[in-house]
mmCIF file with all atom_site columns, C-alpha atoms in Angstrom:
data_model
loop_
_atom_site.group_PDB
_atom_site.id
_atom_site.type_symbol
_atom_site.label_atom_id
_atom_site.label_alt_id
_atom_site.label_comp_id
_atom_site.label_asym_id
_atom_site.label_entity_id
_atom_site.label_seq_id
_atom_site.pdbx_PDB_ins_code
_atom_site.Cartn_x
_atom_site.Cartn_y
_atom_site.Cartn_z
_atom_site.occupancy
_atom_site.B_iso_or_equiv
_atom_site.pdbx_formal_charge
_atom_site.auth_seq_id
_atom_site.auth_comp_id
_atom_site.auth_asym_id
_atom_site.auth_atom_id
_atom_site.pdbx_PDB_model_num
ATOM 1   C CA . UNK A 1 1   ? 41.481 67.191  120.400 1.00 0.00 ? 28  UNK A CA 1
ATOM 2   C CA . UNK A 1 2   ? 39.027 69.209  122.448 1.00 0.00 ? 29  UNK A CA 1
ATOM 3   C CA . UNK A 1 3   ? 36.179 71.327  121.156 1.00 0.00 ? 30  UNK A CA 1
ATOM 4   C CA . UNK A 1 4   ? 38.110 74.587  121.457 1.00 0.00 ? 31  UNK A CA 1
ATOM 5   C CA . UNK A 1 5   ? 40.935 73.151  119.363 1.00 0.00 ? 32  UNK A CA 1
ATOM 6   C CA . UNK A 1 6   ? 38.416 72.056  116.757 1.00 0.00 ? 33  UNK A CA 1
ATOM 7   C CA . UNK A 1 7   ? 36.850 75.508  116.726 1.00 0.00 ? 34  UNK A CA 1
ATOM 8   C CA . UNK A 1 8   ? 40.288 77.087  116.303 1.00 0.00 ? 35  UNK A CA 1
ATOM 9   C CA . UNK A 1 9   ? 41.057 74.732  113.431 1.00 0.00 ? 36  UNK A CA 1
ATOM 10  C CA . UNK A 1 10  ? 37.714 75.539  111.880 1.00 0.00 ? 37  UNK A CA 1
ATOM 11  C CA . UNK A 1 11  ? 38.437 79.278  112.102 1.00 0.00 ? 38  UNK A CA 1
ATOM 12  C CA . UNK A 1 12  ? 41.879 78.752  110.546 1.00 0.00 ? 39  UNK A CA 1
ATOM 13  C CA . UNK A 1 13  ? 40.382 76.718  107.738 1.00 0.00 ? 40  UNK A CA 1
ATOM 14  C CA . UNK A 1 14  ? 37.839 79.453  107.092 1.00 0.00 ? 41  UNK A CA 1
ATOM 15  C CA . UNK A 1 15  ? 40.638 82.018  106.870 1.00 0.00 ? 42  UNK A CA 1
ATOM 16  C CA . UNK A 1 16  ? 42.555 79.752  104.491 1.00 0.00 ? 43  UNK A CA 1
ATOM 17  C CA . UNK A 1 17  ? 39.435 79.314  102.409 1.00 0.00 ? 44  UNK A CA 1
ATOM 18  C CA . UNK A 1 18  ? 38.976 83.083  102.213 1.00 0.00 ? 45  UNK A CA 1
ATOM 19  C CA . UNK A 1 19  ? 42.596 83.484  101.136 1.00 0.00 ? 46  UNK A CA 1
ATOM 20  C CA . UNK A 1 20  ? 42.244 80.666  98.597  1.00 0.00 ? 47  UNK A CA 1
ATOM 21  C CA . UNK A 1 21  ? 39.066 82.255  97.245  1.00 0.00 ? 48  UNK A CA 1
ATOM 22  C CA . UNK A 1 22  ? 40.894 85.555  96.857  1.00 0.00 ? 49  UNK A CA 1
ATOM 23  C CA . UNK A 1 23  ? 43.791 83.837  95.100  1.00 0.00 ? 50  UNK A CA 1
ATOM 24  C CA . UNK A 1 24  ? 41.416 82.019  92.773  1.00 0.00 ? 51  UNK A CA 1
ATOM 25  C CA . UNK A 1 25  ? 39.545 85.224  91.973  1.00 0.00 ? 52  UNK A CA 1
ATOM 26  C CA . UNK A 1 26  ? 42.835 87.026  91.276  1.00 0.00 ? 53  UNK A CA 1
ATOM 27  C CA . UNK A 1 27  ? 43.996 84.139  89.083  1.00 0.00 ? 54  UNK A CA 1
ATOM 28  C CA . UNK A 1 28  ? 40.724 84.174  87.171  1.00 0.00 ? 55  UNK A CA 1
ATOM 29  C CA . UNK A 1 29  ? 41.172 87.911  86.621  1.00 0.00 ? 56  UNK A CA 1
ATOM 30  C CA . UNK A 1 30  ? 44.703 87.314  85.320  1.00 0.00 ? 57  UNK A CA 1
ATOM 31  C CA . UNK A 1 31  ? 43.294 84.676  82.954  1.00 0.00 ? 58  UNK A CA 1
ATOM 32  C CA . UNK A 1 32  ? 40.719 87.156  81.659  1.00 0.00 ? 59  UNK A CA 1
ATOM 33  C CA . UNK A 1 33  ? 43.405 89.823  81.192  1.00 0.00 ? 60  UNK A CA 1
ATOM 34  C CA . UNK A 1 34  ? 45.733 87.388  79.429  1.00 0.00 ? 61  UNK A CA 1
ATOM 35  C CA . UNK A 1 35  ? 42.896 86.180  77.225  1.00 0.00 ? 62  UNK A CA 1
ATOM 36  C CA . UNK A 1 36  ? 42.088 89.792  76.366  1.00 0.00 ? 63  UNK A CA 1
ATOM 37  C CA . UNK A 1 37  ? 45.759 90.453  75.552  1.00 0.00 ? 64  UNK A CA 1
ATOM 38  C CA . UNK A 1 38  ? 45.770 87.354  73.339  1.00 0.00 ? 65  UNK A CA 1
ATOM 39  C CA . UNK A 1 39  ? 42.659 88.570  71.514  1.00 0.00 ? 66  UNK A CA 1
ATOM 40  C CA . UNK A 1 40  ? 44.282 91.989  71.037  1.00 0.00 ? 67  UNK A CA 1
ATOM 41  C CA . UNK A 1 41  ? 47.481 90.408  69.703  1.00 0.00 ? 68  UNK A CA 1
ATOM 42  C CA . UNK A 1 42  ? 45.495 88.237  67.292  1.00 0.00 ? 69  UNK A CA 1
ATOM 43  C CA . UNK A 1 43  ? 43.538 91.259  66.091  1.00 0.00 ? 70  UNK A CA 1
ATOM 44  C CA . UNK A 1 44  ? 46.767 93.252  65.566  1.00 0.00 ? 71  UNK A CA 1
ATOM 45  C CA . UNK A 1 45  ? 48.199 90.332  63.618  1.00 0.00 ? 72  UNK A CA 1
ATOM 46  C CA . UNK A 1 46  ? 45.054 90.087  61.480  1.00 0.00 ? 73  UNK A CA 1
ATOM 47  C CA . UNK A 1 47  ? 45.121 93.819  60.740  1.00 0.00 ? 74  UNK A CA 1
ATOM 48  C CA . UNK A 1 48  ? 48.827 93.666  59.990  1.00 0.00 ? 75  UNK A CA 1
ATOM 49  C CA . UNK A 1 49  ? 48.337 90.782  57.564  1.00 0.00 ? 76  UNK A CA 1
ATOM 50  C CA . UNK A 1 50  ? 45.603 92.728  55.794  1.00 0.00 ? 77  UNK A CA 1
ATOM 51  C CA . UNK A 1 51  ? 47.888 95.764  55.539  1.00 0.00 ? 78  UNK A CA 1
ATOM 52  C CA . UNK A 1 52  ? 50.688 93.548  54.256  1.00 0.00 ? 79  UNK A CA 1
ATOM 53  C CA . UNK A 1 53  ? 48.417 92.065  51.611  1.00 0.00 ? 80  UNK A CA 1
ATOM 54  C CA . UNK A 1 54  ? 47.238 95.533  50.516  1.00 0.00 ? 81  UNK A CA 1
ATOM 55  C CA . UNK A 1 55  ? 50.818 96.792  50.325  1.00 0.00 ? 82  UNK A CA 1
ATOM 56  C CA . UNK A 1 56  ? 51.932 93.742  48.341  1.00 0.00 ? 83  UNK A CA 1
ATOM 57  C CA . UNK A 1 57  ? 48.997 94.228  45.962  1.00 0.00 ? 84  UNK A CA 1
ATOM 58  C CA . UNK A 1 58  ? 49.920 97.861  45.549  1.00 0.00 ? 85  UNK A CA 1
ATOM 59  C CA . UNK A 1 59  ? 53.577 97.054  44.884  1.00 0.00 ? 86  UNK A CA 1
ATOM 60  C CA . UNK A 1 60  ? 52.802 94.311  42.382  1.00 0.00 ? 87  UNK A CA 1
ATOM 61  C CA . UNK A 1 61  ? 50.230 96.580  40.746  1.00 0.00 ? 88  UNK A CA 1
ATOM 62  C CA . UNK A 1 62  ? 52.936 99.199  40.334  1.00 0.00 ? 89  UNK A CA 1
ATOM 63  C CA . UNK A 1 63  ? 55.262 96.490  39.063  1.00 0.00 ? 90  UNK A CA 1
ATOM 64  C CA . UNK A 1 64  ? 52.982 95.840  36.108  1.00 0.00 ? 91  UNK A CA 1
ATOM 65  C CA . UNK A 1 65  ? 53.233 99.540  35.271  1.00 0.00 ? 92  UNK A CA 1
ATOM 66  C CA . UNK A 1 66  ? 56.998 99.292  35.447  1.00 0.00 ? 93  UNK A CA 1
ATOM 67  C CA . UNK A 1 67  ? 59.138 100.199 38.436  1.00 0.00 ? 94  UNK A CA 1
ATOM 68  C CA . UNK A 1 68  ? 62.622 101.497 38.622  1.00 0.00 ? 95  UNK A CA 1
ATOM 69  C CA . UNK A 1 69  ? 65.171 99.255  40.267  1.00 0.00 ? 96  UNK A CA 1
ATOM 70  C CA . UNK A 1 70  ? 65.427 101.600 43.246  1.00 0.00 ? 97  UNK A CA 1
ATOM 71  C CA . UNK A 1 71  ? 61.627 101.688 43.639  1.00 0.00 ? 98  UNK A CA 1
ATOM 72  C CA . UNK A 1 72  ? 61.541 97.906  43.406  1.00 0.00 ? 99  UNK A CA 1
ATOM 73  C CA . UNK A 1 73  ? 64.287 97.621  46.023  1.00 0.00 ? 100 UNK A CA 1
ATOM 74  C CA . UNK A 1 74  ? 62.480 100.076 48.322  1.00 0.00 ? 101 UNK A CA 1
ATOM 75  C CA . UNK A 1 75  ? 59.265 98.091  47.910  1.00 0.00 ? 102 UNK A CA 1
ATOM 76  C CA . UNK A 1 76  ? 61.088 94.841  48.692  1.00 0.00 ? 103 UNK A CA 1
ATOM 77  C CA . UNK A 1 77  ? 62.672 96.426  51.775  1.00 0.00 ? 104 UNK A CA 1
ATOM 78  C CA . UNK A 1 78  ? 59.274 97.648  52.918  1.00 0.00 ? 105 UNK A CA 1
ATOM 79  C CA . UNK A 1 79  ? 57.758 94.196  52.401  1.00 0.00 ? 106 UNK A CA 1
ATOM 80  C CA . UNK A 1 80  ? 60.656 92.636  54.330  1.00 0.00 ? 107 UNK A CA 1
ATOM 81  C CA . UNK A 1 81  ? 60.057 95.101  57.162  1.00 0.00 ? 108 UNK A CA 1
ATOM 82  C CA . UNK A 1 82  ? 56.360 94.234  57.163  1.00 0.00 ? 109 UNK A CA 1
ATOM 83  C CA . UNK A 1 83  ? 57.225 90.527  57.202  1.00 0.00 ? 110 UNK A CA 1
ATOM 84  C CA . UNK A 1 84  ? 59.540 91.113  60.185  1.00 0.00 ? 111 UNK A CA 1
ATOM 85  C CA . UNK A 1 85  ? 56.730 92.958  61.941  1.00 0.00 ? 112 UNK A CA 1
ATOM 86  C CA . UNK A 1 86  ? 54.416 90.066  61.180  1.00 0.00 ? 113 UNK A CA 1
ATOM 87  C CA . UNK A 1 87  ? 56.878 87.603  62.720  1.00 0.00 ? 114 UNK A CA 1
ATOM 88  C CA . UNK A 1 88  ? 57.095 89.811  65.810  1.00 0.00 ? 115 UNK A CA 1
ATOM 89  C CA . UNK A 1 89  ? 53.309 89.899  66.068  1.00 0.00 ? 116 UNK A CA 1
ATOM 90  C CA . UNK A 1 90  ? 53.118 86.120  65.586  1.00 0.00 ? 117 UNK A CA 1
ATOM 91  C CA . UNK A 1 91  ? 55.667 85.715  68.373  1.00 0.00 ? 118 UNK A CA 1
ATOM 92  C CA . UNK A 1 92  ? 53.556 88.000  70.549  1.00 0.00 ? 119 UNK A CA 1
ATOM 93  C CA . UNK A 1 93  ? 50.487 85.863  69.846  1.00 0.00 ? 120 UNK A CA 1
ATOM 94  C CA . UNK A 1 94  ? 52.441 82.699  70.657  1.00 0.00 ? 121 UNK A CA 1
ATOM 95  C CA . UNK A 1 95  ? 53.734 84.181  73.914  1.00 0.00 ? 122 UNK A CA 1
ATOM 96  C CA . UNK A 1 96  ? 50.242 85.303  74.890  1.00 0.00 ? 123 UNK A CA 1
ATOM 97  C CA . UNK A 1 97  ? 48.874 81.836  74.106  1.00 0.00 ? 124 UNK A CA 1
ATOM 98  C CA . UNK A 1 98  ? 51.577 80.265  76.277  1.00 0.00 ? 125 UNK A CA 1
ATOM 99  C CA . UNK A 1 99  ? 50.913 82.753  79.092  1.00 0.00 ? 126 UNK A CA 1
ATOM 100 C CA . UNK A 1 100 ? 47.194 82.060  78.881  1.00 0.00 ? 127 UNK A CA 1
ATOM 101 C CA . UNK A 1 101 ? 47.770 78.310  79.021  1.00 0.00 ? 128 UNK A CA 1
ATOM 102 C CA . UNK A 1 102 ? 50.025 78.748  82.068  1.00 0.00 ? 129 UNK A CA 1
ATOM 103 C CA . UNK A 1 103 ? 47.444 81.015  83.742  1.00 0.00 ? 130 UNK A CA 1
ATOM 104 C CA . UNK A 1 104 ? 44.697 78.485  83.077  1.00 0.00 ? 131 UNK A CA 1
ATOM 105 C CA . UNK A 1 105 ? 46.825 75.643  84.491  1.00 0.00 ? 132 UNK A CA 1
ATOM 106 C CA . UNK A 1 106 ? 47.521 77.708  87.591  1.00 0.00 ? 133 UNK A CA 1
ATOM 107 C CA . UNK A 1 107 ? 43.822 78.517  87.927  1.00 0.00 ? 134 UNK A CA 1
ATOM 108 C CA . UNK A 1 108 ? 43.026 74.798  87.725  1.00 0.00 ? 135 UNK A CA 1
ATOM 109 C CA . UNK A 1 109 ? 45.559 74.099  90.482  1.00 0.00 ? 136 UNK A CA 1
ATOM 110 C CA . UNK A 1 110 ? 43.940 76.784  92.646  1.00 0.00 ? 137 UNK A CA 1
ATOM 111 C CA . UNK A 1 111 ? 40.503 75.317  91.973  1.00 0.00 ? 138 UNK A CA 1
ATOM 112 C CA . UNK A 1 112 ? 41.626 71.803  92.885  1.00 0.00 ? 139 UNK A CA 1
ATOM 113 C CA . UNK A 1 113 ? 43.317 73.035  96.071  1.00 0.00 ? 140 UNK A CA 1
ATOM 114 C CA . UNK A 1 114 ? 40.232 75.028  96.967  1.00 0.00 ? 141 UNK A CA 1
ATOM 115 C CA . UNK A 1 115 ? 37.987 72.016  96.470  1.00 0.00 ? 142 UNK A CA 1
ATOM 116 C CA . UNK A 1 116 ? 40.291 69.898  98.647  1.00 0.00 ? 143 UNK A CA 1
ATOM 117 C CA . UNK A 1 117 ? 40.180 72.552  101.370 1.00 0.00 ? 144 UNK A CA 1
ATOM 118 C CA . UNK A 1 118 ? 36.409 72.710  101.094 1.00 0.00 ? 145 UNK A CA 1
ATOM 119 C CA . UNK A 1 119 ? 36.153 68.943  101.580 1.00 0.00 ? 146 UNK A CA 1
ATOM 120 C CA . UNK A 1 120 ? 38.536 69.204  104.521 1.00 0.00 ? 147 UNK A CA 1
ATOM 121 C CA . UNK A 1 121 ? 36.516 72.066  106.019 1.00 0.00 ? 148 UNK A CA 1
ATOM 122 C CA . UNK A 1 122 ? 33.289 70.107  105.606 1.00 0.00 ? 149 UNK A CA 1
ATOM 123 C CA . UNK A 1 123 ? 34.873 67.140  107.371 1.00 0.00 ? 150 UNK A CA 1
ATOM 124 C CA . UNK A 1 124 ? 36.073 69.429  110.174 1.00 0.00 ? 151 UNK A CA 1
ATOM 125 C CA . UNK A 1 125 ? 32.615 71.006  110.454 1.00 0.00 ? 152 UNK A CA 1
ATOM 126 C CA . UNK A 1 126 ? 31.062 67.577  110.636 1.00 0.00 ? 153 UNK A CA 1
ATOM 127 C CA . UNK A 1 127 ? 33.535 66.470  113.302 1.00 0.00 ? 154 UNK A CA 1
ATOM 128 C CA . UNK A 1 128 ? 32.903 69.633  115.307 1.00 0.00 ? 155 UNK A CA 1
ATOM 129 C CA . UNK A 1 129 ? 29.126 69.236  115.013 1.00 0.00 ? 156 UNK A CA 1
ATOM 130 C CA . UNK A 1 130 ? 29.420 65.621  116.125 1.00 0.00 ? 157 UNK A CA 1
ATOM 131 C CA . UNK A 1 131 ? 31.638 66.628  119.037 1.00 0.00 ? 158 UNK A CA 1
ATOM 132 C CA . UNK A 1 132 ? 29.223 69.368  120.113 1.00 0.00 ? 159 UNK A CA 1
ATOM 133 C CA . UNK A 1 133 ? 26.257 67.004  119.935 1.00 0.00 ? 160 UNK A CA 1
ATOM 134 C CA . UNK A 1 134 ? 28.169 64.404  121.962 1.00 0.00 ? 161 UNK A CA 1
ATOM 135 C CA . UNK A 1 135 ? 29.125 66.970  124.595 1.00 0.00 ? 162 UNK A CA 1
ATOM 136 C CA . UNK A 1 136 ? 25.539 68.174  124.759 1.00 0.00 ? 163 UNK A CA 1
ATOM 137 C CA . UNK A 1 137 ? 24.277 64.612  125.223 1.00 0.00 ? 164 UNK A CA 1
ATOM 138 C CA . UNK A 1 138 ? 26.862 63.980  127.968 1.00 0.00 ? 165 UNK A CA 1
ATOM 139 C CA . UNK A 1 139 ? 25.786 67.203  129.732 1.00 0.00 ? 166 UNK A CA 1
ATOM 140 C CA . UNK A 1 140 ? 22.122 66.265  129.445 1.00 0.00 ? 167 UNK A CA 1
ATOM 141 C CA . UNK A 1 141 ? 22.814 62.811  130.858 1.00 0.00 ? 168 UNK A CA 1
ATOM 142 C CA . UNK A 1 142 ? 24.782 64.331  133.736 1.00 0.00 ? 169 UNK A CA 1
ATOM 143 C CA . UNK A 1 143 ? 21.981 66.793  134.436 1.00 0.00 ? 170 UNK A CA 1
ATOM 144 C CA . UNK A 1 144 ? 19.443 63.953  134.359 1.00 0.00 ? 171 UNK A CA 1
ATOM 145 C CA . UNK A 1 145 ? 21.665 61.822  136.589 1.00 0.00 ? 172 UNK A CA 1
ATOM 146 C CA . UNK A 1 146 ? 22.065 64.740  139.023 1.00 0.00 ? 173 UNK A CA 1
ATOM 147 C CA . UNK A 1 147 ? 18.279 65.303  139.044 1.00 0.00 ? 174 UNK A CA 1
ATOM 148 C CA . UNK A 1 148 ? 17.408 61.611  139.674 1.00 0.00 ? 175 UNK A CA 1
ATOM 149 C CA . UNK A 1 149 ? 18.997 61.224  143.164 1.00 0.00 ? 176 UNK A CA 1
ATOM 150 C CA . UNK A 1 150 ? 17.439 64.502  144.307 1.00 0.00 ? 177 UNK A CA 1
ATOM 151 C CA . UNK A 1 151 ? 14.002 63.432  143.065 1.00 0.00 ? 178 UNK A CA 1
ATOM 152 C CA . UNK A 1 152 ? 14.287 59.915  144.606 1.00 0.00 ? 179 UNK A CA 1
ATOM 153 C CA . UNK A 1 153 ? 15.484 61.385  147.931 1.00 0.00 ? 180 UNK A CA 1
ATOM 154 C CA . UNK A 1 154 ? 12.410 63.634  148.071 1.00 0.00 ? 181 UNK A CA 1
ATOM 155 C CA . UNK A 1 155 ? 9.992  60.823  147.248 1.00 0.00 ? 182 UNK A CA 1
ATOM 156 C CA . UNK A 1 156 ? 11.593 58.538  149.877 1.00 0.00 ? 183 UNK A CA 1
ATOM 157 C CA . UNK A 1 157 ? 11.197 61.045  152.707 1.00 0.00 ? 184 UNK A CA 1
#
């Protein structure tokens, strides 16, 4: 591989690294958004549970005062509806937790790939630097070799 090929590879690796950095940044943003959504879902669930507890307290407080059968049935239906809502919120929390875990796994994959590309780029940079130094040394030796016969021809005359 010649120096120009190495430079082209280096430029391609830099472009890949930029793309990988962008992907990682986007993935980290998705993780933050998913984490925020999970926090929101947990807060909604907490608030819903508090509302459910207050409603149950209210219904059972009314029960001690004596409720009609229809009022009791309506209260039970309302509590069942609240319990269904709670299950839906719990499902939402679970789904957000799963999405967050998947986002974090994907972010870790991006990080590992980025680190591998960085090591590869460093190796390529090192190879290119070595190649350039070698070519420079060869040129200097050639220049010195070209200068020696001219200088010895002048001194011999």
